[in-house]
CSV table of N, CA and C in Angstrom, one decimal:
chain,number,residue,atom,x,y,z
F,1,UNK,N,0.8,-1.2,0.0
F,1,UNK,CA,0.0,0.0,0.0
F,1,UNK,C,0.9,1.2,0.0
F,2,UNK,N,0.6,2.2,-0.9
F,2,UNK,CA,1.4,3.4,-0.9
F,2,UNK,C,0.6,4.5,-0.2
F,3,UNK,N,1.3,5.4,0.4
F,3,UNK,CA,0.7,6.5,1.1
F,3,UNK,C,0.9,7.8,0.3
F,4,UNK,N,-0.1,8.7,0.3
F,4,UNK,CA,0.0,9.9,-0.5
F,4,UNK,C,1.0,10.8,0.3
F,5,UNK,N,2.0,11.3,-0.5
F,5,UNK,CA,2.9,12.2,0.1
F,5,UNK,C,2.3,13.6,0.4
F,6,UNK,N,1.6,14.1,-0.7
F,6,UNK,CA,1.1,15.4,-0.5
F,6,UNK,C,-0.1,15.4,0.4
F,7,UNK,N,-0.1,16.3,1.4
F,7,UNK,CA,-1.2,16.4,2.3
F,7,UNK,C,-1.0,17.8,3.1
F,8,UNK,N,-2.1,18.1,3.8
F,8,UNK,CA,-2.0,19.3,4.7
F,8,UNK,C,-2.5,18.9,6.0
F,9,UNK,N,-2.2,19.7,7.0
F,9,UNK,CA,-2.6,19.5,8.4
F,9,UNK,C,-2.6,20.8,9.2
F,10,UNK,N,-3.3,20.7,10.3
F,10,UNK,CA,-3.2,21.8,11.2
F,10,UNK,C,-2.5,21.4,12.5
F,11,UNK,N,-1.8,22.3,13.2
F,11,UNK,CA,-1.2,22.0,14.5
F,11,UNK,C,-1.6,23.1,15.5
F,12,UNK,N,-1.6,22.7,16.7
F,12,UNK,CA,-2.0,23.6,17.8
F,12,UNK,C,-0.9,24.6,18.1
F,13,UNK,N,-1.3,25.9,18.3
F,13,UNK,CA,-0.3,26.9,18.7
F,13,UNK,C,-1.1,28.0,19.5
F,14,UNK,N,-0.5,28.5,20.6
F,14,UNK,CA,-1.3,29.4,21.4
F,14,UNK,C,-1.5,30.8,20.7
F,15,UNK,N,-0.7,31.1,19.6
F,15,UNK,CA,-0.9,32.3,18.9
F,15,UNK,C,-1.9,32.2,17.8
F,16,UNK,N,-2.5,31.1,17.5
F,16,UNK,CA,-3.4,30.9,16.4
F,16,UNK,C,-3.5,29.5,15.9
F,17,UNK,N,-3.7,29.3,14.7
F,17,UNK,CA,-3.8,27.9,14.1
F,17,UNK,C,-2.5,27.7,13.2
F,18,UNK,N,-1.9,26.6,13.5
F,18,UNK,CA,-0.7,26.2,12.6
F,18,UNK,C,-1.2,25.6,11.3
F,19,UNK,N,-0.7,26.0,10.2
F,19,UNK,CA,-1.0,25.4,8.9
F,19,UNK,C,0.3,24.8,8.3
F,20,UNK,N,0.2,23.6,7.8
F,20,UNK,CA,1.3,22.9,7.3
F,20,UNK,C,1.0,22.2,6.0
F,21,UNK,N,1.8,22.4,5.0
F,21,UNK,CA,1.6,21.7,3.7
F,21,UNK,C,2.8,20.8,3.5
F,22,UNK,N,2.6,19.6,3.0
F,22,UNK,CA,3.7,18.6,2.7
F,22,UNK,C,3.5,18.2,1.3
F,23,UNK,N,4.6,18.1,0.6
F,23,UNK,CA,4.6,17.7,-0.8
F,23,UNK,C,5.9,17.2,-1.3
F,24,UNK,N,5.9,16.5,-2.5
F,24,UNK,CA,7.1,16.0,-3.1
F,24,UNK,C,7.9,17.1,-3.7
F,25,UNK,N,7.3,18.3,-4.0
F,25,UNK,CA,8.0,19.4,-4.5
F,25,UNK,C,7.6,20.7,-3.6
F,26,UNK,N,8.4,21.7,-3.8
F,26,UNK,CA,8.1,22.9,-3.1
F,26,UNK,C,6.7,23.5,-3.5
F,27,UNK,N,6.5,23.4,-4.8
F,27,UNK,CA,5.2,23.9,-5.4
F,27,UNK,C,4.0,23.2,-4.7
F,28,UNK,N,4.1,21.8,-4.6
F,28,UNK,CA,3.1,21.0,-4.0
F,28,UNK,C,2.9,21.3,-2.5
F,29,UNK,N,4.0,21.6,-1.8
F,29,UNK,CA,3.9,21.9,-0.3
F,29,UNK,C,3.2,23.3,-0.2
F,30,UNK,N,3.4,24.3,-1.0
F,30,UNK,CA,2.8,25.5,-1.0
F,30,UNK,C,1.3,25.4,-1.3
F,31,UNK,N,0.9,24.5,-2.3
F,31,UNK,CA,-0.5,24.2,-2.6
F,31,UNK,C,-1.2,23.7,-1.4
F,32,UNK,N,-0.5,22.7,-0.7
F,32,UNK,CA,-1.1,22.1,0.4
F,32,UNK,C,-1.3,23.0,1.6
F,33,UNK,N,-0.3,23.9,1.8
F,33,UNK,CA,-0.4,25.0,2.8
F,33,UNK,C,-1.6,25.9,2.5
F,34,UNK,N,-1.9,26.1,1.2
F,34,UNK,CA,-3.1,26.9,0.9
F,34,UNK,C,-4.3,26.2,1.2
F,35,UNK,N,-4.4,24.9,1.0
F,35,UNK,CA,-5.5,24.1,1.4
F,35,UNK,C,-5.7,24.1,2.9
F,36,UNK,N,-4.6,24.0,3.7
F,36,UNK,CA,-4.7,24.0,5.1
F,36,UNK,C,-5.2,25.3,5.6
F,37,UNK,N,-4.8,26.4,5.0
F,37,UNK,CA,-5.4,27.7,5.3
F,37,UNK,C,-6.9,27.8,5.0
F,38,UNK,N,-7.3,27.3,3.9
F,38,UNK,CA,-8.7,27.3,3.5
F,38,UNK,C,-9.5,26.5,4.5
F,39,UNK,N,-9.0,25.4,4.9
F,39,UNK,CA,-9.7,24.5,5.8
F,39,UNK,C,-9.9,25.1,7.2
F,40,UNK,N,-9.3,26.2,7.5
F,40,UNK,CA,-9.5,26.8,8.8
F,40,UNK,C,-10.9,27.4,8.8
F,41,UNK,N,-11.4,27.9,7.6
F,41,UNK,CA,-12.7,28.5,7.5
F,41,UNK,C,-13.8,27.7,6.8
F,42,UNK,N,-13.4,26.7,6.0
F,42,UNK,CA,-14.3,26.0,5.2
F,42,UNK,C,-13.7,24.6,4.9
F,43,UNK,N,-14.6,23.6,4.7
F,43,UNK,CA,-14.1,22.3,4.3
F,43,UNK,C,-13.9,22.4,2.8
F,44,UNK,N,-12.6,22.2,2.4
F,44,UNK,CA,-12.3,22.3,1.0
F,44,UNK,C,-13.0,21.3,0.1
F,45,UNK,N,-13.4,20.2,0.6
F,45,UNK,CA,-14.1,19.2,-0.1
F,45,UNK,C,-15.5,19.7,-0.5
F,46,UNK,N,-16.1,20.7,0.2
F,46,UNK,CA,-17.4,21.2,0.0
F,46,UNK,C,-17.4,22.5,-0.8
F,47,UNK,N,-16.2,22.9,-1.3
F,47,UNK,CA,-16.1,24.1,-2.1
F,47,UNK,C,-15.9,23.7,-3.5
F,48,UNK,N,-16.8,24.2,-4.4
F,48,UNK,CA,-16.7,23.8,-5.8
F,48,UNK,C,-15.6,24.7,-6.5
F,49,UNK,N,-14.7,24.1,-7.2
F,49,UNK,CA,-13.7,24.8,-7.9
F,49,UNK,C,-14.2,25.4,-9.2
F,50,UNK,N,-15.2,26.4,-9.1
F,50,UNK,CA,-15.9,26.9,-10.2
F,50,UNK,C,-15.3,28.1,-10.9
F,51,UNK,N,-14.5,28.9,-10.2
F,51,UNK,CA,-13.9,30.1,-10.7
F,51,UNK,C,-12.4,30.3,-10.4
F,52,UNK,N,-11.6,30.5,-11.4
F,52,UNK,CA,-10.2,30.7,-11.1
F,52,UNK,C,-9.9,32.2,-10.7
F,53,UNK,N,-8.9,32.3,-9.8
F,53,UNK,CA,-8.4,33.7,-9.4
F,53,UNK,C,-6.9,33.6,-9.5
F,54,UNK,N,-6.3,34.5,-10.2
F,54,UNK,CA,-4.8,34.6,-10.4
F,54,UNK,C,-4.2,35.3,-9.1
F,55,UNK,N,-3.2,34.7,-8.6
F,55,UNK,CA,-2.5,35.2,-7.5
F,55,UNK,C,-1.0,35.2,-7.8
F,56,UNK,N,-0.3,36.3,-7.7
F,56,UNK,CA,1.1,36.4,-7.9
F,56,UNK,C,1.8,37.1,-6.7
F,57,UNK,N,3.0,36.6,-6.4
F,57,UNK,CA,3.8,37.2,-5.3
F,57,UNK,C,5.2,36.9,-5.6
F,58,UNK,N,6.1,37.7,-4.9
F,58,UNK,CA,7.5,37.4,-5.0
F,58,UNK,C,8.1,37.8,-3.7
F,59,UNK,N,9.2,37.1,-3.3
F,59,UNK,CA,10.0,37.4,-2.1
F,59,UNK,C,11.4,37.0,-2.2
F,60,UNK,N,12.2,37.4,-1.3
F,60,UNK,CA,13.7,37.1,-1.4
F,60,UNK,C,14.0,35.7,-1.0
F,61,UNK,N,13.2,35.0,-0.3
F,61,UNK,CA,13.4,33.6,0.0
F,61,UNK,C,12.1,32.9,0.2
F,62,UNK,N,12.2,31.6,0.3
F,62,UNK,CA,11.0,30.7,0.3
F,62,UNK,C,10.1,30.9,1.5
F,63,UNK,N,10.7,31.1,2.7
F,63,UNK,CA,9.9,31.3,3.9
F,63,UNK,C,9.0,32.6,3.8
F,64,UNK,N,9.6,33.6,3.3
F,64,UNK,CA,8.9,34.9,3.1
F,64,UNK,C,7.9,34.8,2.0
F,65,UNK,N,8.2,34.0,1.0
F,65,UNK,CA,7.2,33.8,-0.1
F,65,UNK,C,6.0,33.0,0.5
F,66,UNK,N,6.2,32.1,1.4
F,66,UNK,CA,5.0,31.4,2.0
F,66,UNK,C,4.1,32.4,2.7
F,67,UNK,N,4.7,33.3,3.5
F,67,UNK,CA,3.9,34.3,4.2
F,67,UNK,C,3.2,35.2,3.2
F,68,UNK,N,3.8,35.6,2.1
F,68,UNK,CA,3.2,36.4,1.1
F,68,UNK,C,2.0,35.7,0.4
F,69,UNK,N,2.3,34.4,0.1
F,69,UNK,CA,1.3,33.6,-0.5
F,69,UNK,C,0.0,33.4,0.3
F,70,UNK,N,0.2,33.1,1.6
F,70,UNK,CA,-0.9,33.0,2.5
F,70,UNK,C,-1.7,34.3,2.7
F,71,UNK,N,-0.9,35.4,2.8
F,71,UNK,CA,-1.5,36.7,3.0
F,71,UNK,C,-2.3,37.1,1.8
F,72,UNK,N,-1.8,36.8,0.6
F,72,UNK,CA,-2.5,37.1,-0.6
F,72,UNK,C,-3.8,36.3,-0.7
F,73,UNK,N,-3.7,35.0,-0.3
F,73,UNK,CA,-4.9,34.1,-0.3
F,73,UNK,C,-6.0,34.6,0.6
F,74,UNK,N,-5.6,35.0,1.8
F,74,UNK,CA,-6.5,35.6,2.8
F,74,UNK,C,-7.2,36.9,2.2
F,75,UNK,N,-6.4,37.7,1.6
F,75,UNK,CA,-6.9,39.0,1.0
F,75,UNK,C,-7.9,38.6,-0.1
F,76,UNK,N,-7.6,37.7,-1.0
F,76,UNK,CA,-8.6,37.3,-2.0
F,76,UNK,C,-9.8,36.7,-1.4
F,77,UNK,N,-9.7,35.9,-0.4
F,77,UNK,CA,-10.9,35.3,0.3
F,77,UNK,C,-11.8,36.4,0.8
F,78,UNK,N,-11.2,37.4,1.4
F,78,UNK,CA,-11.9,38.5,2.0
F,78,UNK,C,-12.5,39.5,1.0
F,79,UNK,N,-11.7,39.9,0.0
F,79,UNK,CA,-12.2,40.9,-0.9
F,79,UNK,C,-13.2,40.4,-1.9
F,80,UNK,N,-13.0,39.1,-2.3
F,80,UNK,CA,-13.9,38.5,-3.3
F,80,UNK,C,-15.0,37.7,-2.6
F,81,UNK,N,-14.9,37.6,-1.3
F,81,UNK,CA,-15.8,36.8,-0.6
F,81,UNK,C,-15.9,35.4,-1.2
F,82,UNK,N,-14.7,34.7,-1.3
F,82,UNK,CA,-14.6,33.4,-1.9
F,82,UNK,C,-14.0,32.5,-0.9
F,83,UNK,N,-14.2,31.2,-1.2
F,83,UNK,CA,-13.5,30.1,-0.5
F,83,UNK,C,-12.8,29.3,-1.7
F,84,UNK,N,-11.7,28.7,-1.4
F,84,UNK,CA,-11.0,27.9,-2.4
F,84,UNK,C,-10.8,26.5,-2.1
F,85,UNK,N,-10.7,25.7,-3.1
F,85,UNK,CA,-10.5,24.2,-2.9
F,85,UNK,C,-9.5,23.6,-3.8
F,86,UNK,N,-8.9,24.3,-4.7
F,86,UNK,CA,-7.8,23.7,-5.5
F,86,UNK,C,-6.9,24.8,-6.0
F,87,UNK,N,-5.6,24.4,-6.1
F,87,UNK,CA,-4.6,25.4,-6.5
F,87,UNK,C,-3.7,24.8,-7.5
F,88,UNK,N,-3.3,25.6,-8.5
F,88,UNK,CA,-2.3,25.2,-9.5
F,88,UNK,C,-1.2,26.3,-9.3
F,89,UNK,N,-0.1,25.9,-8.8
F,89,UNK,CA,0.9,26.8,-8.3
F,89,UNK,C,2.3,26.5,-8.9
F,90,UNK,N,3.0,27.6,-9.3
F,90,UNK,CA,4.3,27.4,-9.9
F,90,UNK,C,5.2,28.4,-9.3
F,91,UNK,N,6.4,27.9,-8.8
F,91,UNK,CA,7.4,28.8,-8.2
F,91,UNK,C,8.6,28.9,-9.2
F,92,UNK,N,9.2,30.0,-9.2
F,92,UNK,CA,10.3,30.2,-10.1
F,92,UNK,C,10.9,31.6,-9.8
F,93,UNK,N,11.9,31.9,-10.7
F,93,UNK,CA,12.5,33.3,-10.5
F,93,UNK,C,11.5,34.3,-10.9
F,94,UNK,N,11.4,35.5,-10.2
F,94,UNK,CA,10.5,36.5,-10.6
F,94,UNK,C,11.0,37.2,-11.9
F,95,UNK,N,10.1,38.0,-12.4
F,95,UNK,CA,10.5,38.7,-13.7
F,95,UNK,C,11.7,39.6,-13.6
F,96,UNK,N,11.8,40.2,-12.4
F,96,UNK,CA,13.0,41.1,-12.2
F,96,UNK,C,13.6,40.8,-10.9
F,97,UNK,N,14.9,41.0,-10.8
F,97,UNK,CA,15.6,40.8,-9.5
F,97,UNK,C,15.8,39.4,-9.1
F,98,UNK,N,16.3,39.2,-7.9
F,98,UNK,CA,16.5,37.9,-7.4
F,98,UNK,C,15.4,37.3,-6.6
F,99,UNK,N,15.6,36.3,-5.9
F,99,UNK,CA,14.5,35.7,-5.0
F,99,UNK,C,13.7,34.7,-5.8
F,100,UNK,N,12.4,34.6,-5.3
F,100,UNK,CA,11.5,33.6,-5.9
F,100,UNK,C,10.2,34.3,-6.3
F,101,UNK,N,9.6,33.8,-7.3
F,101,UNK,CA,8.3,34.3,-7.7
F,101,UNK,C,7.3,33.2,-7.6
F,102,UNK,N,6.0,33.5,-7.4
F,102,UNK,CA,4.9,32.6,-7.3
F,102,UNK,C,3.8,33.0,-8.2
F,103,UNK,N,3.3,32.1,-9.0
F,103,UNK,CA,2.2,32.3,-9.9
F,103,UNK,C,1.2,31.2,-9.6
F,104,UNK,N,-0.1,31.5,-9.2
F,104,UNK,CA,-1.0,30.5,-8.8
F,104,UNK,C,-2.4,30.8,-9.4
F,105,UNK,N,-3.1,29.8,-9.7
F,105,UNK,CA,-4.5,29.8,-10.0
F,105,UNK,C,-5.2,29.2,-8.8
F,106,UNK,N,-6.0,30.0,-8.1
F,106,UNK,CA,-6.8,29.5,-7.0
F,106,UNK,C,-8.2,29.3,-7.4
F,107,UNK,N,-8.7,28.0,-7.4
F,107,UNK,CA,-10.0,27.7,-7.9
F,107,UNK,C,-11.0,27.6,-6.7
F,108,UNK,N,-12.1,28.3,-6.8
F,108,UNK,CA,-13.1,28.3,-5.7
F,108,UNK,C,-14.4,28.8,-6.2
F,109,UNK,N,-15.2,29.2,-5.2
F,109,UNK,CA,-16.6,29.7,-5.5
F,109,UNK,C,-16.9,30.8,-4.5
F,110,UNK,N,-17.8,31.7,-4.9
F,110,UNK,CA,-18.2,32.8,-4.1
F,110,UNK,C,-18.9,32.2,-2.8
F,111,UNK,N,-18.7,32.9,-1.7
F,111,UNK,CA,-19.3,32.5,-0.5
F,111,UNK,C,-20.7,33.1,-0.4
F,112,UNK,N,-21.7,32.2,-0.4
F,112,UNK,CA,-23.1,32.6,-0.4
F,112,UNK,C,-23.4,33.2,1.0
F,113,UNK,N,-24.5,33.9,1.2
F,113,UNK,CA,-24.8,34.4,2.5
F,113,UNK,C,-25.2,33.1,3.3
F,114,UNK,N,-24.2,32.6,4.0
F,114,UNK,CA,-24.4,31.4,4.8
F,114,UNK,C,-24.9,31.8,6.2
F,115,UNK,N,-26.0,31.2,6.7
F,115,UNK,CA,-26.4,31.5,8.0
F,115,UNK,C,-25.5,31.0,9.1
F,116,UNK,N,-24.5,30.1,8.7
F,116,UNK,CA,-23.6,29.6,9.7
F,116,UNK,C,-22.2,30.3,9.4
F,117,UNK,N,-21.8,31.2,10.3
F,117,UNK,CA,-20.5,31.8,10.0
F,117,UNK,C,-19.3,30.8,10.1
F,118,UNK,N,-18.2,31.1,9.5
F,118,UNK,CA,-17.1,30.2,9.6
F,118,UNK,C,-16.6,30.1,11.0
F,119,UNK,N,-15.9,29.0,11.4
F,119,UNK,CA,-15.5,28.8,12.7
F,119,UNK,C,-14.4,29.8,13.2
F,120,UNK,N,-13.7,30.4,12.2
F,120,UNK,CA,-12.6,31.3,12.6
F,120,UNK,C,-12.5,32.4,11.5
F,121,UNK,N,-12.0,33.5,11.9
F,121,UNK,CA,-11.8,34.7,11.0
F,121,UNK,C,-10.3,34.8,10.9
F,122,UNK,N,-9.8,34.7,9.7
F,122,UNK,CA,-8.4,34.7,9.4
F,122,UNK,C,-7.9,36.1,9.4
F,123,UNK,N,-6.8,36.4,10.2
F,123,UNK,CA,-6.2,37.8,10.3
F,123,UNK,C,-5.0,37.8,9.4
F,124,UNK,N,-4.1,36.8,9.5
F,124,UNK,CA,-2.9,36.8,8.7
F,124,UNK,C,-1.9,35.8,9.2
F,125,UNK,N,-1.0,35.5,8.3
F,125,UNK,CA,0.1,34.6,8.7
F,125,UNK,C,1.1,35.3,9.5
F,126,UNK,N,1.8,34.6,10.4
F,126,UNK,CA,2.8,35.1,11.3
F,126,UNK,C,4.2,34.4,11.1
F,127,UNK,N,5.2,35.0,11.7
F,127,UNK,CA,6.5,34.4,11.7
F,127,UNK,C,6.6,33.2,12.7
F,128,UNK,N,5.6,33.0,13.5
F,128,UNK,CA,5.6,31.9,14.5
F,128,UNK,C,5.7,30.6,13.7
F,129,UNK,N,6.6,29.7,14.1
F,129,UNK,CA,6.8,28.4,13.5
F,129,UNK,C,7.0,28.4,12.0
F,130,UNK,N,7.4,29.6,11.5
F,130,UNK,CA,7.6,29.7,10.0
F,130,UNK,C,8.8,28.8,9.6
F,131,UNK,N,8.5,27.9,8.6
F,131,UNK,CA,9.6,27.0,8.2
F,131,UNK,C,9.2,26.5,6.8
F,132,UNK,N,10.2,26.5,5.9
F,132,UNK,CA,10.1,25.9,4.6
F,132,UNK,C,11.4,25.1,4.4
F,133,UNK,N,11.2,23.8,4.5
F,133,UNK,CA,12.4,22.9,4.5
F,133,UNK,C,12.1,21.5,3.9
F,134,UNK,N,13.1,20.7,3.8
F,134,UNK,CA,12.9,19.3,3.4
F,134,UNK,C,13.2,18.5,4.6
F,135,UNK,N,12.4,17.4,4.7
F,135,UNK,CA,12.6,16.5,5.8
F,135,UNK,C,13.6,15.3,5.4
F,136,UNK,N,13.8,14.4,6.3
F,136,UNK,CA,14.7,13.3,6.0
F,136,UNK,C,14.3,12.4,4.9
F,137,UNK,N,13.0,12.5,4.5
F,137,UNK,CA,12.5,11.7,3.4
F,137,UNK,C,12.4,12.5,2.1
F,138,UNK,N,13.0,13.6,2.1
F,138,UNK,CA,13.0,14.6,0.9
F,138,UNK,C,11.7,15.1,0.6
F,139,UNK,N,10.8,15.1,1.6
F,139,UNK,CA,9.5,15.8,1.4
F,139,UNK,C,9.6,17.2,1.7
F,140,UNK,N,9.0,18.1,1.0
F,140,UNK,CA,9.0,19.5,1.3
F,140,UNK,C,7.9,19.8,2.4
F,141,UNK,N,8.2,20.7,3.3
F,141,UNK,CA,7.3,21.1,4.4
F,141,UNK,C,7.3,22.6,4.4
F,142,UNK,N,6.1,23.2,4.3
F,142,UNK,CA,5.9,24.6,4.3
F,142,UNK,C,4.8,24.9,5.4
F,143,UNK,N,5.2,25.7,6.4
F,143,UNK,CA,4.3,25.9,7.6
F,143,UNK,C,4.5,27.2,8.2
F,144,UNK,N,3.5,27.6,8.9
F,144,UNK,CA,3.5,28.8,9.8
F,144,UNK,C,2.3,28.8,10.6
F,145,UNK,N,2.2,29.8,11.5
F,145,UNK,CA,1.0,30.0,12.3
F,145,UNK,C,0.2,31.1,11.8
F,146,UNK,N,-1.1,30.9,11.7
F,146,UNK,CA,-2.0,32.0,11.2
F,146,UNK,C,-2.8,32.5,12.3
F,147,UNK,N,-2.8,33.8,12.5
F,147,UNK,CA,-3.6,34.5,13.5
F,147,UNK,C,-5.0,34.5,13.2
F,148,UNK,N,-5.9,34.0,14.1
F,148,UNK,CA,-7.3,34.0,13.9
F,148,UNK,C,-8.0,34.9,14.9
């Protein structure tokens, strides 16, 4: 039996909710971190991937890019009143300068006037437990704590 390498999870932290993405590539780990973030406010399995939204960011290193990615995702969720369930994400050099660039399509649907409010309100990613690294099995891990 094989186990799926790519997955997301939450972890407890006194400052908020820890979000962690694990993947075979850095792109996949960032995608999974996005799903972990989404899952704080909605079950991604119940969100239809009906509409794509383009998200682009860049930063000087991978850990800062993770913060920018999650912050951009929260901003899109709030301004567009959307929830997301699927991501197509590509990391690479930005158009100008050094560092890393991120280009993503975030697929989701508009949040209807739901009589049941989400269990948490996302404020933003923090430097708490911020880590982008490979483990001993060469899996990529992208994580931080999100303030709620």
